[in-house]
mmCIF file of C-alpha atoms in Angstrom:
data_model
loop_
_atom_site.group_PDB
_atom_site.id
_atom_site.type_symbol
_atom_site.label_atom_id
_atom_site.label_comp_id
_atom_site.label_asym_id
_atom_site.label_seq_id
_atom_site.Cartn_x
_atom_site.Cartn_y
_atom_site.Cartn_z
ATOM 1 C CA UNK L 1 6.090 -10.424 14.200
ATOM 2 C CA UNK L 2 4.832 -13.771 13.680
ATOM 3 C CA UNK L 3 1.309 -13.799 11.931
ATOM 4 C CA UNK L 4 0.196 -16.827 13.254
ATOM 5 C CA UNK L 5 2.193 -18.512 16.495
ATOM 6 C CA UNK L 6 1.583 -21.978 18.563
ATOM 7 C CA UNK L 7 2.844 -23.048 21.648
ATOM 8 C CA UNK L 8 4.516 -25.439 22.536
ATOM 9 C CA UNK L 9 6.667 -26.109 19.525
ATOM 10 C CA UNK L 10 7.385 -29.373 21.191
ATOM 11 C CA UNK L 11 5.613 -31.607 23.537
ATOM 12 C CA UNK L 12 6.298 -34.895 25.045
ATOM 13 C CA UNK L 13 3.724 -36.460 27.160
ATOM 14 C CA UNK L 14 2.932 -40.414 28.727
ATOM 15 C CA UNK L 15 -0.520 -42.011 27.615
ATOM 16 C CA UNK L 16 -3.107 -41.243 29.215
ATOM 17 C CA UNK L 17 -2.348 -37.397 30.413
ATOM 18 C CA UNK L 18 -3.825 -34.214 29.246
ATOM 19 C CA UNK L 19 -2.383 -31.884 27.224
ATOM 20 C CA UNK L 20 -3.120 -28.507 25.498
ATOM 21 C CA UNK L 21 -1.992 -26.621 22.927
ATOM 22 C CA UNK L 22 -1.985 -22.826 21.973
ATOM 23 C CA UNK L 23 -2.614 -20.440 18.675
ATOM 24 C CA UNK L 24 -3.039 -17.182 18.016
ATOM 25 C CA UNK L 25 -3.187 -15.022 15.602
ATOM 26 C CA UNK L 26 -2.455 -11.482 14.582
ATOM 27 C CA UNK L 27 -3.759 -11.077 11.250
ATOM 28 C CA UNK L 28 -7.113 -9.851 12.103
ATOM 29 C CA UNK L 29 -8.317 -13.368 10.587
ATOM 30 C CA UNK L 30 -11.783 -14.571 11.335
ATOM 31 C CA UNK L 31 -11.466 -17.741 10.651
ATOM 32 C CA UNK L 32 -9.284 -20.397 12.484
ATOM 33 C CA UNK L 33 -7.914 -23.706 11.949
ATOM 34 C CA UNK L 34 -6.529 -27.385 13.438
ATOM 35 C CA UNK L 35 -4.615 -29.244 11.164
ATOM 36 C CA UNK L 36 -3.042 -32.725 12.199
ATOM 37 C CA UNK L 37 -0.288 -34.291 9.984
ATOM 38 C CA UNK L 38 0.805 -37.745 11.053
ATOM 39 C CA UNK L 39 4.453 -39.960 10.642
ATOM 40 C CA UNK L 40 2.917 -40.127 7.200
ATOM 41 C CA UNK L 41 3.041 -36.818 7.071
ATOM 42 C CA UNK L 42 -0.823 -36.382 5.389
ATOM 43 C CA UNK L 43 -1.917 -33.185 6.481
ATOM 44 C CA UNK L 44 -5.799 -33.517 7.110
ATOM 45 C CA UNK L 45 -8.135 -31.349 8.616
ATOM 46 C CA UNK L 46 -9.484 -31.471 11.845
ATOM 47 C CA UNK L 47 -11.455 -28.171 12.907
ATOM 48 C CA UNK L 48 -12.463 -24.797 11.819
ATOM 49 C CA UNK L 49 -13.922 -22.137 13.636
ATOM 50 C CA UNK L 50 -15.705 -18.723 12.447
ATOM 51 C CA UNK L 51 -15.986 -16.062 15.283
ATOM 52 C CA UNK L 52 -15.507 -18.417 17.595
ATOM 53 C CA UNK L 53 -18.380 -20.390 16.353
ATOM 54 C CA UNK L 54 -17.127 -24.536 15.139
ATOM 55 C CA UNK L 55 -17.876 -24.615 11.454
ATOM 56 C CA UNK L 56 -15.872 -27.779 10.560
ATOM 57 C CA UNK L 57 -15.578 -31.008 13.013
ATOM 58 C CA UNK L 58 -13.996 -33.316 10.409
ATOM 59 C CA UNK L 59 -15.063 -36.836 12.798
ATOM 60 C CA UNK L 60 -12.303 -36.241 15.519
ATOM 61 C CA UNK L 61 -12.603 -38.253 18.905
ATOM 62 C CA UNK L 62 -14.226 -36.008 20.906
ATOM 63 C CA UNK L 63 -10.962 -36.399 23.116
ATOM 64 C CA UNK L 64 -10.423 -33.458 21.175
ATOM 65 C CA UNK L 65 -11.824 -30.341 22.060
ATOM 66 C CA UNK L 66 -10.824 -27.189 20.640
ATOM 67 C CA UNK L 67 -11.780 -23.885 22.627
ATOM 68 C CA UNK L 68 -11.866 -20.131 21.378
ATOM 69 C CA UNK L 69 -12.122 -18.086 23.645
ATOM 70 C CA UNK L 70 -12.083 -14.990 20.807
ATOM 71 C CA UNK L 71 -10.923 -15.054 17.286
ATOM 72 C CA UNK L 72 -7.664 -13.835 17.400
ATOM 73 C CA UNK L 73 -6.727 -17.155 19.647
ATOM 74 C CA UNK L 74 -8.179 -21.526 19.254
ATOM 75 C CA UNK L 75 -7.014 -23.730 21.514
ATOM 76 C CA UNK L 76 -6.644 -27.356 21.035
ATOM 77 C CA UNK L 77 -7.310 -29.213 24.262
ATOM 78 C CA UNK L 78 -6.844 -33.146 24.240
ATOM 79 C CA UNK L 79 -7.456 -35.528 26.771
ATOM 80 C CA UNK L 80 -6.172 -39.220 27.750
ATOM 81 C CA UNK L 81 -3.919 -38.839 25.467
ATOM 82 C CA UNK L 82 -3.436 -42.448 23.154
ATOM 83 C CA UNK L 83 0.114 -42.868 21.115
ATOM 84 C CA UNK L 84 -1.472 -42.814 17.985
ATOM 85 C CA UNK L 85 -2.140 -38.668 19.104
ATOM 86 C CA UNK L 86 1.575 -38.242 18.094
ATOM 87 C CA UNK L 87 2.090 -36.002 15.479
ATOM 88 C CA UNK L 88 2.601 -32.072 14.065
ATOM 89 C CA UNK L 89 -0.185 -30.009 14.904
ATOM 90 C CA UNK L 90 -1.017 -27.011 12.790
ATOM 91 C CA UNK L 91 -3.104 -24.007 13.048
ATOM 92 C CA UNK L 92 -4.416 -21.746 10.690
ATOM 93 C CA UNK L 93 -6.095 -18.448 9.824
ATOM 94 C CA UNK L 94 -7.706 -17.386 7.471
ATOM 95 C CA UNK L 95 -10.668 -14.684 6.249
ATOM 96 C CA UNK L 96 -13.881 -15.574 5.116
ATOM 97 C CA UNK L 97 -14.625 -13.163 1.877
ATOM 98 C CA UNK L 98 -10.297 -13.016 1.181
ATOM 99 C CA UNK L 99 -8.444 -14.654 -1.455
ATOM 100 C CA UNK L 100 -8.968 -18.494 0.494
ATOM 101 C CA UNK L 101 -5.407 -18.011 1.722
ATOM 102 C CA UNK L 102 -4.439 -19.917 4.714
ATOM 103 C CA UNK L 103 -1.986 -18.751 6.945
ATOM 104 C CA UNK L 104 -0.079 -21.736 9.481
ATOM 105 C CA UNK L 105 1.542 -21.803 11.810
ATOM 106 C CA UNK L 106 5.077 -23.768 12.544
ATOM 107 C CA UNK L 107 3.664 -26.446 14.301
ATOM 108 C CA UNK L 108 3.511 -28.228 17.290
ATOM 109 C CA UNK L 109 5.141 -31.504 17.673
ATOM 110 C CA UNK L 110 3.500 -34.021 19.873
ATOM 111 C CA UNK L 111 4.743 -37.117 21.251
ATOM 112 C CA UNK L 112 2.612 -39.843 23.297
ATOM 113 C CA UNK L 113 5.029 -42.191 25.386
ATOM 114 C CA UNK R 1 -10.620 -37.023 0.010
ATOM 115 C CA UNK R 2 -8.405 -35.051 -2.129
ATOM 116 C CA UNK R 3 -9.497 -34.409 -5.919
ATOM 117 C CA UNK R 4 -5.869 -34.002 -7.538
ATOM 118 C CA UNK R 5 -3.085 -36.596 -8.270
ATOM 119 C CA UNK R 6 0.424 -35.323 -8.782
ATOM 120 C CA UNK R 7 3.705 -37.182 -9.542
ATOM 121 C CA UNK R 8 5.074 -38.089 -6.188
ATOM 122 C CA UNK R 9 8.738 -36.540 -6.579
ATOM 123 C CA UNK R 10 10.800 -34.576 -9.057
ATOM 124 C CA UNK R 11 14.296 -33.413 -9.413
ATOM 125 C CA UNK R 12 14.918 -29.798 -10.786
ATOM 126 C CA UNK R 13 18.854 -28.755 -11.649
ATOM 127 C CA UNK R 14 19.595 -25.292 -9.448
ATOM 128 C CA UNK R 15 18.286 -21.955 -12.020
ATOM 129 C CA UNK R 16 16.439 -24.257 -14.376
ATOM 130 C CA UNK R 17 12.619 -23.532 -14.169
ATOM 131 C CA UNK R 18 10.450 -26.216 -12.212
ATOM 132 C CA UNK R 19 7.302 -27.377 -14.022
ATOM 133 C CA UNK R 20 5.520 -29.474 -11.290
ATOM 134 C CA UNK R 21 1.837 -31.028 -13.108
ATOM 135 C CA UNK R 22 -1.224 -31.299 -11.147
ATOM 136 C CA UNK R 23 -4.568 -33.426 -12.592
ATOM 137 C CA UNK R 24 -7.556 -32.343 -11.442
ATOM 138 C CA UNK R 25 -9.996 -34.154 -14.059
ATOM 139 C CA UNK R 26 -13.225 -34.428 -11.823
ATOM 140 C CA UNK R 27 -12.683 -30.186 -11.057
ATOM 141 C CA UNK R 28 -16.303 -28.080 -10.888
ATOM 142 C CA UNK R 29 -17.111 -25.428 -12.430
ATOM 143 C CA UNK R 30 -16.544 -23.162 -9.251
ATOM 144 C CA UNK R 31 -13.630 -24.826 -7.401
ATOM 145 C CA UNK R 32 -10.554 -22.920 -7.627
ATOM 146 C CA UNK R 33 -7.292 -24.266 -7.997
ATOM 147 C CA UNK R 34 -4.997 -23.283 -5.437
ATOM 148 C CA UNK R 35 -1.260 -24.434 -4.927
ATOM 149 C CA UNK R 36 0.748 -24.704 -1.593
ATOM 150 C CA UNK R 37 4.351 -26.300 -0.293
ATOM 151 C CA UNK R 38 5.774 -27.220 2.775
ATOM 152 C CA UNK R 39 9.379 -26.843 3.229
ATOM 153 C CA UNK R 40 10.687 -29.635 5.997
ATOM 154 C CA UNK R 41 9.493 -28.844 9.659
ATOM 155 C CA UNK R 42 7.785 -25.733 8.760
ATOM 156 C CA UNK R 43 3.778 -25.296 7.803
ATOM 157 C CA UNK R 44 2.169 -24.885 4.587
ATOM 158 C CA UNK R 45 2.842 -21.793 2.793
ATOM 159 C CA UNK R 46 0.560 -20.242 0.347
ATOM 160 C CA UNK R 47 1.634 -20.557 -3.645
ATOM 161 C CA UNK R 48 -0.686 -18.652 -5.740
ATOM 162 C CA UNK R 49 -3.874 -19.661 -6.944
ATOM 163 C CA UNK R 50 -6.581 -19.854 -9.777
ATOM 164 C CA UNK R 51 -9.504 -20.322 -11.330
ATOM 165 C CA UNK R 52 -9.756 -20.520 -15.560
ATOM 166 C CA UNK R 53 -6.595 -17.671 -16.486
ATOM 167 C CA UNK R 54 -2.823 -18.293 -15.864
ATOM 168 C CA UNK R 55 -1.628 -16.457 -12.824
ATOM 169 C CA UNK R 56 1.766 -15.129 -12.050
ATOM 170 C CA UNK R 57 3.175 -13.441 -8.650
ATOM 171 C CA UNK R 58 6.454 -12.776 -7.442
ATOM 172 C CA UNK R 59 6.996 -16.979 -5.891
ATOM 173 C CA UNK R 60 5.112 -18.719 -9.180
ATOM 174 C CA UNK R 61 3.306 -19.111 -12.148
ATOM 175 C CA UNK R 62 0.392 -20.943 -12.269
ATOM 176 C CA UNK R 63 -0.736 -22.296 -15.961
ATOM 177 C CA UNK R 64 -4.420 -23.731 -16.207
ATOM 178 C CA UNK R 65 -5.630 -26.200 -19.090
ATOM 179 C CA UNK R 66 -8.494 -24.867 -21.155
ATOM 180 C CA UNK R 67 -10.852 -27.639 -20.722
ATOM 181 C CA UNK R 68 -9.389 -27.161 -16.434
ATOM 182 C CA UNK R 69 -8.635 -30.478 -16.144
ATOM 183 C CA UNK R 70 -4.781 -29.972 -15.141
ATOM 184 C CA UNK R 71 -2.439 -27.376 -14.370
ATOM 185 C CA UNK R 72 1.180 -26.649 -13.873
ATOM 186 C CA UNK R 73 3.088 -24.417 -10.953
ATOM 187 C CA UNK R 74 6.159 -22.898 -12.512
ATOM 188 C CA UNK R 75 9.346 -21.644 -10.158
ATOM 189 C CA UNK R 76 11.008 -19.779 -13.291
ATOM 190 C CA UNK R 77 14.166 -20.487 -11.420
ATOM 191 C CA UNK R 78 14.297 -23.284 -8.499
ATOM 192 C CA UNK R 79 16.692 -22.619 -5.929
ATOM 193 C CA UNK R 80 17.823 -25.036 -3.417
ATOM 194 C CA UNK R 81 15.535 -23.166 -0.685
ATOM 195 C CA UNK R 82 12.418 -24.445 -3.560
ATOM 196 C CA UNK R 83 13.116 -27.887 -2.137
ATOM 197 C CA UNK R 84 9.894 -29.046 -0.720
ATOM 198 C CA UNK R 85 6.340 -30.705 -0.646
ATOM 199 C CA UNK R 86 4.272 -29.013 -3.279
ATOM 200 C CA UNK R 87 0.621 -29.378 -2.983
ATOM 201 C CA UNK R 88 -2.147 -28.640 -5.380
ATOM 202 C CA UNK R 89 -5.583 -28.588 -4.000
ATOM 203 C CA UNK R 90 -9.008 -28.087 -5.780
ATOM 204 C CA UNK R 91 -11.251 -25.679 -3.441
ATOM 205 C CA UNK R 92 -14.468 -23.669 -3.927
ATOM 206 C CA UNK R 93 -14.145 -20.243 -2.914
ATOM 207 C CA UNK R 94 -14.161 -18.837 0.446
ATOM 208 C CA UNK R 95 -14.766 -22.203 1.730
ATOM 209 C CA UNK R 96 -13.011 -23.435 4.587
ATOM 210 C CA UNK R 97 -11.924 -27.234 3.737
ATOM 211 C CA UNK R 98 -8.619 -26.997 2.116
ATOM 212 C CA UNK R 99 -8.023 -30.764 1.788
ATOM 213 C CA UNK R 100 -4.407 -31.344 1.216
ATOM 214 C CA UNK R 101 -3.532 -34.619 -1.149
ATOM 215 C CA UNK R 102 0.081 -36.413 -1.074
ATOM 216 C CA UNK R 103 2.253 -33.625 -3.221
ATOM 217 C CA UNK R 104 5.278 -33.879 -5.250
ATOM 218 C CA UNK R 105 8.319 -33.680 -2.678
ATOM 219 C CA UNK R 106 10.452 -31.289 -5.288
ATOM 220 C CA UNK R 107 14.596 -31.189 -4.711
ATOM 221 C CA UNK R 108 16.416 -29.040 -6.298
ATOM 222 C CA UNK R 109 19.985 -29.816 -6.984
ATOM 223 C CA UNK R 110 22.971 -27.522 -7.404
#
């Protein structure tokens, strides 16, 4: 079973479109994560959410809109979607009063044409 | 920004242990130290973690200076499936920021 799972593992997309990705987790977490790690490959921090609730917004366009509809599952919705958007995605899990352990995902590759 | 600086790569000879050295002079009295790598293509994957004594589990050991001010991650013996990103990251508790610097890309050689 994976613990915490993303789809689509791969995306390719023109400019300008829509696009959404997918997490959940089975861990029983409360506490959920989007990490974005660029060509670069500098993994930074993009949102957290407690019980559904947005705890961390770390300055992301708000072409970026992550949704959780509970807190087993946070969605990562992104509009008109600009090349500079391409990258590995990551979510997370963790719980609040554990060790601090985050748990990722594999990642979801994006690429803006 | 992230609060550590650690040697950008390092070579470790397959069986021989990997000592990979983290600096975290500016460190707080309640910021833990917590390590991490990331094998290619996959995500991070939790290390072990610290705040003042060593720590050892069954993947690392995890040595602490006195004064706090650096540490070292230990693989008592690297294997060629040890080659990745390692990543040590300064965090307070059951916060949720875990702010990722640019790691020591370890290979391990046979």
């Amino acid at each position: 079973d994976t613990a915490v799972s993303q789809t689509p593992k791969y995306l390719v997309t023109q400019m300008g479109n829509d696009k959404s990705i997918k997490c959940e987790q089975n861990l029983g977490h409360d506490t959920m994560y989007w990490y974005k790690q660029d060509s670069k490959k500098f993994l930074k921090i993009m949102f957290s959410y407690n019980n559904k609730e947005l705890i961390i917004n770390e300055t992301v366009p708000n072409r970026f809109s992550p949704k959780s509809p509970d807190k087993a599952h946070l969605n990562l919705h992104i509009n008109s979607l600009e090349l500079g958007d391409s990258a590995v995605y990551f979510c997370a899990s963790s719980q609040a009063g554990g060790t601090g352990e985050l748990f990722f995902g594999e990642g979801s590759r994006l690429t803006v044409l | 920004d992230a609060k550590t600086t650690q040697p950008p790569s390092m070579d470790c000879a397959e069986g021989r242990a990997a000592n990979l050295p983290c600096n975290h002079s500016t460190i707080s009295g309640n910021e833990y130290v917590y390590w991490y790598r990331q094998i290619h293509s996959q995500g991070p994957q939790y290390i072990i973690h610290g705040l003042k004594n060593n720590e050892t589990n069954e993947m690392a050991s995890l040595i602490i200076t006195e004064d706090r001010k650096s540490s070292t991650l230990i693989l008592p013996h690297a294997t060629l499936r040890d080659t990745a990103v390692y990543y040590c990251i300064v965090r307070v508790h059951n916060t949720d920021k875990l702010i990722f610097g640019t790691g020591t890309r370890l290979q391990v050689f046979p």
